[in-house]
Coordinates of C-alpha atoms in Angstrom, one line a residue:
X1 CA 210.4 -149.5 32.3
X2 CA 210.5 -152.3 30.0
X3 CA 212.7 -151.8 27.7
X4 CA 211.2 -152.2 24.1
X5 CA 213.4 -154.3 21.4
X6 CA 213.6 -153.4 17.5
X7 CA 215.8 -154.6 15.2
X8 CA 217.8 -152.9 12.3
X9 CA 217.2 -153.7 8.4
X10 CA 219.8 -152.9 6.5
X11 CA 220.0 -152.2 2.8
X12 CA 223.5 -151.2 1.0
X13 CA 225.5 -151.0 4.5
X14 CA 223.2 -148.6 5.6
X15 CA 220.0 -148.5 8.3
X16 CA 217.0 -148.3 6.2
X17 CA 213.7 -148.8 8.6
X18 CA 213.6 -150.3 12.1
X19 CA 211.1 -152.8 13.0
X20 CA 210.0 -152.6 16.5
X21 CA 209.9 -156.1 18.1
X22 CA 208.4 -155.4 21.6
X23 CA 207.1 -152.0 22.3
X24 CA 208.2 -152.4 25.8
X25 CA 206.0 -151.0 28.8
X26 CA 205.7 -148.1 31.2
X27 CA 207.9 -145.1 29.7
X28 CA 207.3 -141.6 30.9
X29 CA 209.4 -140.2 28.0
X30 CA 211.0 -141.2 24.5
X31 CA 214.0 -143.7 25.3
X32 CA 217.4 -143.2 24.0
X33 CA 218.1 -145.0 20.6
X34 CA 222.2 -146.3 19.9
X35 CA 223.2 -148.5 16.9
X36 CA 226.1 -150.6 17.4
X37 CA 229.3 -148.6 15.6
X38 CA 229.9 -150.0 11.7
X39 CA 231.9 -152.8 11.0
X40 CA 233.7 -151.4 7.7
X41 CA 236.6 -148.5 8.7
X42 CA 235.5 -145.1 8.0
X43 CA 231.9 -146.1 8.5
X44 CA 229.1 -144.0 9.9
X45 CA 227.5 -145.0 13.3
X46 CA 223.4 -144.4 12.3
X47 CA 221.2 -142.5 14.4
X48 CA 217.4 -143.0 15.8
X49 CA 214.5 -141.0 17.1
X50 CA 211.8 -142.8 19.4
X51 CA 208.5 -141.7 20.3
X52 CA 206.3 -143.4 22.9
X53 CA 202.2 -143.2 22.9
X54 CA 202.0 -141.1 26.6
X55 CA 198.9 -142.8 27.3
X56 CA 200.1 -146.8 27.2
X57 CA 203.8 -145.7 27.9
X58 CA 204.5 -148.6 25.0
X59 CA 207.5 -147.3 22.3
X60 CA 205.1 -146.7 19.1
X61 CA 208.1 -145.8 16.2
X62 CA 211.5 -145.2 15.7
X63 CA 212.7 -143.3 12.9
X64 CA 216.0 -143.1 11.1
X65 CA 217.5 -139.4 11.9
X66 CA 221.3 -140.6 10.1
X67 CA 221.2 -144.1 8.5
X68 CA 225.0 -144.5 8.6
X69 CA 227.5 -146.2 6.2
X70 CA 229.8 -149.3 6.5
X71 CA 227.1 -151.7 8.1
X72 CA 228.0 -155.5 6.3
X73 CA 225.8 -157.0 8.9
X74 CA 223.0 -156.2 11.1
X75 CA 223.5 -153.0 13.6
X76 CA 222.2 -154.4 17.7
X77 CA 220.0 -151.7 18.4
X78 CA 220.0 -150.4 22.4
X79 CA 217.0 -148.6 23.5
X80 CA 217.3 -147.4 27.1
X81 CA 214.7 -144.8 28.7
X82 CA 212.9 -144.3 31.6

């Protein structure tokens, strides 16, 4: 597939929505979401759930399963699937 891109928003050093950039193209299943690990020590790494539409095989959310602690910047989001 083509992986989709979504970036992170974070509010008090933790992941608070995602906003999908590129829905990507031709998945036959929900792709695997990892957040880059916090910056601050102790932190949290957050946690992510995709679903895809089964019809276009386009990513259509991501939602926020654990949203982490110890972000001071923006998490890289890695969405792999096939």
């Amino acid at each position: 597939p083509r992986n989709a891109i979504a970036r992170a928003i974070v509010t008090a050093e933790q992941v608070s929505s995602i906003r999908i950039l590129d829905c990507g193209a031709s998945y036959t299943s929900a792709p695997t979401i990892t957040f880059s690990l916090p910056e601050k020590a102790g932190g949290v790494q957050a946690q992510g759930t995709a679903s895809i539409d089964t019809t276009t095989g386009k990513l259509n959310a991501i939602s926020v399963g654990t949203a982490g602690s110890g972000y001071s910047s923006t998490p890289s989001i890695s969405i792999t699937g096939v």
